[in-house]
Amino acid sequence: MLNKYARAFFTRVLTPFAALLLRLGVSPDAVTLIGTAGVMAGALVFFPMGEFFWGTIVITLFVFSDLVDGNMARQAGISSRWGAFLDSTLDRVADGAIFAGFALWYAGRGDDTILCAVAIFCLASGQVVSYTKARGESIGLPVAVNGLVERAERLVISLVAAGLAGLHKFGVPHIDILLPIALWIVAVGSLVTLIQRVVTVRREAAEADAASAAGGPADR
């Protein structure tokens, strides 16, 4: 949902910056690696300490690398399977670090076992949601469904809530409740999305198997 519109908008906005990096001799792979390292640092250093505002600021500065590296590759005409693989793989690493940071907070000074479990569920379900689409496509199915909560939605909901929750340390009362609400929303939304994709793959697989069976005798 957000992927479709937000990605196109920010790609246009970041195009001049991507061009500048290319002129400076920076490679798309370097941007991918630096961006992932920055997101991991923001999530795993700041979030476990309860510094959600500053952690979100750091993560936001680096998360746009996901758009910049692809933009650079297209401008330079060097798009490759390796680049796509590296980008997709490190996206999963970055996403995992964000929810791991939340889980570490609730397992430690946040002292909430239930929310720790919810954060871990968000981490695991996000990985599985991505895997279902990749695995379905790898066996030749279109997996023609977006789902309720994809990667962009997971990041926007959780990071906006975390950033606002961090204002609690600046004296804003009761705003820290936003992060638990966001985690529950992401958890439920991810579960719904997972079910949507599994149902879609099952239907598409059945249709593909039926078409193959029907076409078998005619081919012979």
Tab-separated table of C-alpha atoms in Angstrom:
chain	number	residue	atom	x	y	z
A	1	MET	CA	0.000	0.000	0.000
A	2	LEU	CA	2.533	2.575	1.195
A	3	ASN	CA	5.185	0.910	-0.952
A	4	LYS	CA	3.318	1.825	-4.109
A	5	TYR	CA	2.965	5.561	-3.479
A	6	ALA	CA	5.601	6.550	-0.919
A	7	ARG	CA	8.441	4.751	-2.725
A	8	ALA	CA	7.719	6.583	-5.990
A	9	PHE	CA	7.570	9.952	-4.212
A	10	PHE	CA	10.780	9.541	-2.228
A	11	THR	CA	12.596	8.073	-5.223
A	12	ARG	CA	11.977	11.339	-7.098
A	13	VAL	CA	13.011	13.422	-4.102
A	14	LEU	CA	16.228	11.468	-3.515
A	15	THR	CA	17.336	11.279	-7.156
A	16	PRO	CA	19.609	14.375	-6.957
A	17	PHE	CA	21.263	13.004	-3.786
A	18	ALA	CA	21.824	9.643	-5.482
A	19	ALA	CA	23.418	11.420	-8.441
A	20	LEU	CA	25.712	13.350	-6.093
A	21	LEU	CA	26.921	10.149	-4.411
A	22	LEU	CA	27.707	8.640	-7.803
A	23	ARG	CA	29.763	11.696	-8.736
A	24	LEU	CA	31.669	11.285	-5.467
A	25	GLY	CA	32.528	7.708	-6.405
A	26	VAL	CA	30.295	5.997	-3.825
A	27	SER	CA	28.944	2.611	-4.924
A	28	PRO	CA	25.336	1.454	-4.424
A	29	ASP	CA	26.558	-1.552	-2.413
A	30	ALA	CA	28.410	0.760	-0.036
A	31	VAL	CA	25.232	2.762	0.537
A	32	THR	CA	23.331	-0.473	1.238
A	33	LEU	CA	25.899	-1.612	3.799
A	34	ILE	CA	26.213	1.780	5.505
A	35	GLY	CA	22.452	2.209	5.638
A	36	THR	CA	21.954	-1.187	7.253
A	37	ALA	CA	24.725	-0.553	9.783
A	38	GLY	CA	23.146	2.795	10.695
A	39	VAL	CA	19.692	1.291	11.190
A	40	MET	CA	21.135	-1.507	13.337
A	41	ALA	CA	23.080	0.968	15.463
A	42	GLY	CA	20.035	3.164	15.993
A	43	ALA	CA	17.849	0.201	16.921
A	44	LEU	CA	20.232	-1.885	19.015
A	45	VAL	CA	22.016	0.953	20.835
A	46	PHE	CA	19.216	3.448	21.516
A	47	PHE	CA	16.038	1.344	21.765
A	48	PRO	CA	17.241	-1.036	24.531
A	49	MET	CA	18.047	2.070	26.619
A	50	GLY	CA	14.554	3.472	26.085
A	51	GLU	CA	15.861	6.329	23.909
A	52	PHE	CA	13.120	5.898	21.346
A	53	PHE	CA	13.137	9.469	20.029
A	54	TRP	CA	16.845	9.610	19.231
A	55	GLY	CA	16.888	6.026	18.050
A	56	THR	CA	14.113	6.789	15.589
A	57	ILE	CA	15.950	9.880	14.341
A	58	VAL	CA	19.090	7.832	13.660
A	59	ILE	CA	17.144	5.026	11.977
A	60	THR	CA	15.188	7.450	9.799
A	61	LEU	CA	18.398	9.065	8.564
A	62	PHE	CA	19.689	5.698	7.379
A	63	VAL	CA	16.510	3.893	6.325
A	64	PHE	CA	16.252	5.925	3.130
A	65	SER	CA	19.395	4.205	1.887
A	66	ASP	CA	16.996	1.487	0.730
A	67	LEU	CA	15.738	3.925	-1.902
A	68	VAL	CA	19.045	5.639	-2.629
A	69	ASP	CA	21.066	2.527	-3.516
A	70	GLY	CA	18.559	1.294	-6.102
A	71	ASN	CA	18.275	4.792	-7.546
A	72	MET	CA	22.055	4.974	-7.878
A	73	ALA	CA	22.220	1.591	-9.607
A	74	ARG	CA	19.589	2.627	-12.146
A	75	GLN	CA	21.258	5.964	-12.859
A	76	ALA	CA	24.641	4.289	-13.320
A	77	GLY	CA	23.165	1.445	-15.377
A	78	ILE	CA	24.691	-1.142	-13.070
A	79	SER	CA	21.591	-2.867	-11.691
A	80	SER	CA	22.473	-6.483	-10.967
A	81	ARG	CA	21.103	-9.644	-9.416
A	82	TRP	CA	23.766	-9.388	-6.715
A	83	GLY	CA	22.704	-5.856	-5.823
A	84	ALA	CA	19.047	-6.882	-5.623
A	85	PHE	CA	19.966	-9.880	-3.454
A	86	LEU	CA	22.163	-7.831	-1.119
A	87	ASP	CA	19.536	-5.120	-0.760
A	88	SER	CA	16.725	-7.567	-0.018
A	89	THR	CA	18.809	-9.582	2.438
A	90	LEU	CA	20.004	-6.566	4.402
A	91	ASP	CA	16.457	-5.173	4.507
A	92	ARG	CA	15.519	-8.254	6.521
A	93	VAL	CA	18.525	-7.698	8.813
A	94	ALA	CA	17.562	-4.060	9.414
A	95	ASP	CA	13.916	-4.905	10.088
A	96	GLY	CA	14.944	-7.622	12.524
A	97	ALA	CA	17.215	-5.200	14.385
A	98	ILE	CA	14.394	-2.686	14.877
A	99	PHE	CA	12.020	-5.162	16.492
A	100	ALA	CA	14.892	-6.799	18.374
A	101	GLY	CA	15.606	-3.381	19.886
A	102	PHE	CA	12.014	-3.123	21.083
A	103	ALA	CA	12.152	-6.675	22.473
A	104	LEU	CA	15.389	-5.937	24.357
A	105	TRP	CA	13.826	-2.879	25.956
A	106	TYR	CA	10.768	-4.763	27.163
A	107	ALA	CA	12.897	-7.720	28.277
A	108	GLY	CA	15.062	-5.347	30.312
A	109	ARG	CA	14.239	-1.958	31.768
A	110	GLY	CA	10.863	-1.835	30.035
A	111	ASP	CA	9.923	-4.866	32.164
A	112	ASP	CA	6.966	-6.173	30.160
A	113	THR	CA	7.117	-9.822	29.153
A	114	ILE	CA	3.961	-9.665	27.030
A	115	LEU	CA	5.177	-6.721	24.953
A	116	CYS	CA	8.569	-8.401	24.618
A	117	ALA	CA	6.770	-11.408	23.142
A	118	VAL	CA	4.706	-9.152	20.849
A	119	ALA	CA	7.888	-7.475	19.581
A	120	ILE	CA	9.467	-10.872	18.918
A	121	PHE	CA	6.314	-11.933	17.065
A	122	CYS	CA	6.542	-8.762	14.934
A	123	LEU	CA	10.158	-9.627	14.144
A	124	ALA	CA	9.404	-13.238	13.194
A	125	SER	CA	6.162	-12.585	11.311
A	126	GLY	CA	7.765	-9.806	9.281
A	127	GLN	CA	10.472	-12.197	8.128
A	128	VAL	CA	7.935	-14.906	7.279
A	129	VAL	CA	5.678	-12.477	5.393
A	130	SER	CA	8.617	-11.550	3.173
A	131	TYR	CA	9.611	-15.205	2.798
A	132	THR	CA	6.146	-16.316	1.641
A	133	LYS	CA	6.233	-13.920	-1.296
A	134	ALA	CA	9.831	-14.753	-2.219
A	135	ARG	CA	9.206	-18.494	-1.948
A	136	GLY	CA	5.982	-18.312	-3.934
A	137	GLU	CA	7.679	-16.382	-6.709
A	138	SER	CA	10.608	-18.822	-6.705
A	139	ILE	CA	8.238	-21.684	-7.647
A	140	GLY	CA	6.782	-19.661	-10.499
A	141	LEU	CA	3.689	-18.147	-8.882
A	142	PRO	CA	2.812	-14.442	-9.192
A	143	VAL	CA	1.711	-14.082	-5.527
A	144	ALA	CA	-0.671	-11.380	-6.679
A	145	VAL	CA	-1.543	-9.885	-3.309
A	146	ASN	CA	-0.050	-6.998	-1.377
A	147	GLY	CA	-1.537	-7.669	2.044
A	148	LEU	CA	-2.691	-5.444	4.856
A	149	VAL	CA	0.678	-4.646	6.465
A	150	GLU	CA	3.793	-4.902	4.293
A	151	ARG	CA	7.327	-3.771	5.093
A	152	ALA	CA	6.643	-0.062	4.547
A	153	GLU	CA	3.609	-0.127	6.825
A	154	ARG	CA	5.495	-2.063	9.502
A	155	LEU	CA	8.319	0.465	9.510
A	156	VAL	CA	6.146	3.590	9.380
A	157	ILE	CA	3.759	2.437	12.122
A	158	SER	CA	6.474	1.238	14.487
A	159	LEU	CA	8.962	4.064	13.934
A	160	VAL	CA	6.432	6.899	14.073
A	161	ALA	CA	5.017	5.445	17.292
A	162	ALA	CA	8.503	4.925	18.747
A	163	GLY	CA	9.573	8.473	17.895
A	164	LEU	CA	6.445	9.962	19.461
A	165	ALA	CA	6.696	7.658	22.484
A	166	GLY	CA	10.216	8.968	22.986
A	167	LEU	CA	8.771	12.428	23.649
A	168	HIS	CA	7.733	11.071	27.045
A	169	LYS	CA	11.298	11.776	28.197
A	170	PHE	CA	10.797	15.408	27.180
A	171	GLY	CA	7.798	15.728	29.488
A	172	VAL	CA	4.909	14.829	27.175
A	173	PRO	CA	2.540	12.807	29.409
A	174	HIS	CA	1.103	9.389	28.534
A	175	ILE	CA	2.434	9.461	24.967
A	176	ASP	CA	4.575	6.389	25.613
A	177	ILE	CA	1.417	4.263	25.268
A	178	LEU	CA	1.690	4.726	21.489
A	179	LEU	CA	4.495	2.188	21.124
A	180	PRO	CA	2.638	-0.755	22.700
A	181	ILE	CA	-0.426	0.104	20.591
A	182	ALA	CA	1.722	0.208	17.449
A	183	LEU	CA	3.348	-3.138	18.210
A	184	TRP	CA	-0.037	-4.801	18.645
A	185	ILE	CA	-1.236	-3.242	15.368
A	186	VAL	CA	1.853	-4.467	13.523
A	187	ALA	CA	1.554	-7.927	15.073
A	188	VAL	CA	-2.107	-8.360	14.116
A	189	GLY	CA	-1.584	-6.766	10.694
A	190	SER	CA	1.396	-9.013	9.963
A	191	LEU	CA	-0.622	-12.087	10.906
A	192	VAL	CA	-3.451	-11.020	8.597
A	193	THR	CA	-0.958	-10.339	5.795
A	194	LEU	CA	0.662	-13.736	6.297
A	195	ILE	CA	-2.725	-15.454	6.046
A	196	GLN	CA	-3.571	-13.429	2.924
A	197	ARG	CA	-0.351	-14.490	1.223
A	198	VAL	CA	-0.619	-18.139	2.224
A	199	VAL	CA	-4.210	-18.289	0.937
A	200	THR	CA	-3.163	-16.579	-2.297
A	201	VAL	CA	-0.236	-18.958	-2.857
A	202	ARG	CA	-2.477	-21.969	-2.152
A	203	ARG	CA	-5.035	-20.748	-4.709
A	204	GLU	CA	-2.441	-19.886	-7.335
A	205	ALA	CA	-0.652	-23.209	-6.810
A	206	ALA	CA	-3.919	-25.130	-7.229
A	207	GLU	CA	-4.736	-23.188	-10.399
A	208	ALA	CA	-1.246	-23.773	-11.796
A	209	ASP	CA	-1.373	-27.499	-10.980
A	210	ALA	CA	-4.833	-27.806	-12.554
A	211	ALA	CA	-3.668	-25.994	-15.692
A	212	SER	CA	-0.634	-28.274	-15.945
A	213	ALA	CA	-2.792	-31.379	-15.541
A	214	ALA	CA	-5.274	-30.174	-18.148
A	215	GLY	CA	-2.516	-29.308	-20.608
A	216	GLY	CA	-0.612	-32.568	-20.115
A	217	PRO	CA	-2.613	-34.876	-22.422
A	218	ALA	CA	-2.886	-32.209	-25.139
A	219	ASP	CA	0.889	-31.785	-25.144
A	220	ARG	CA	1.329	-35.524	-25.725
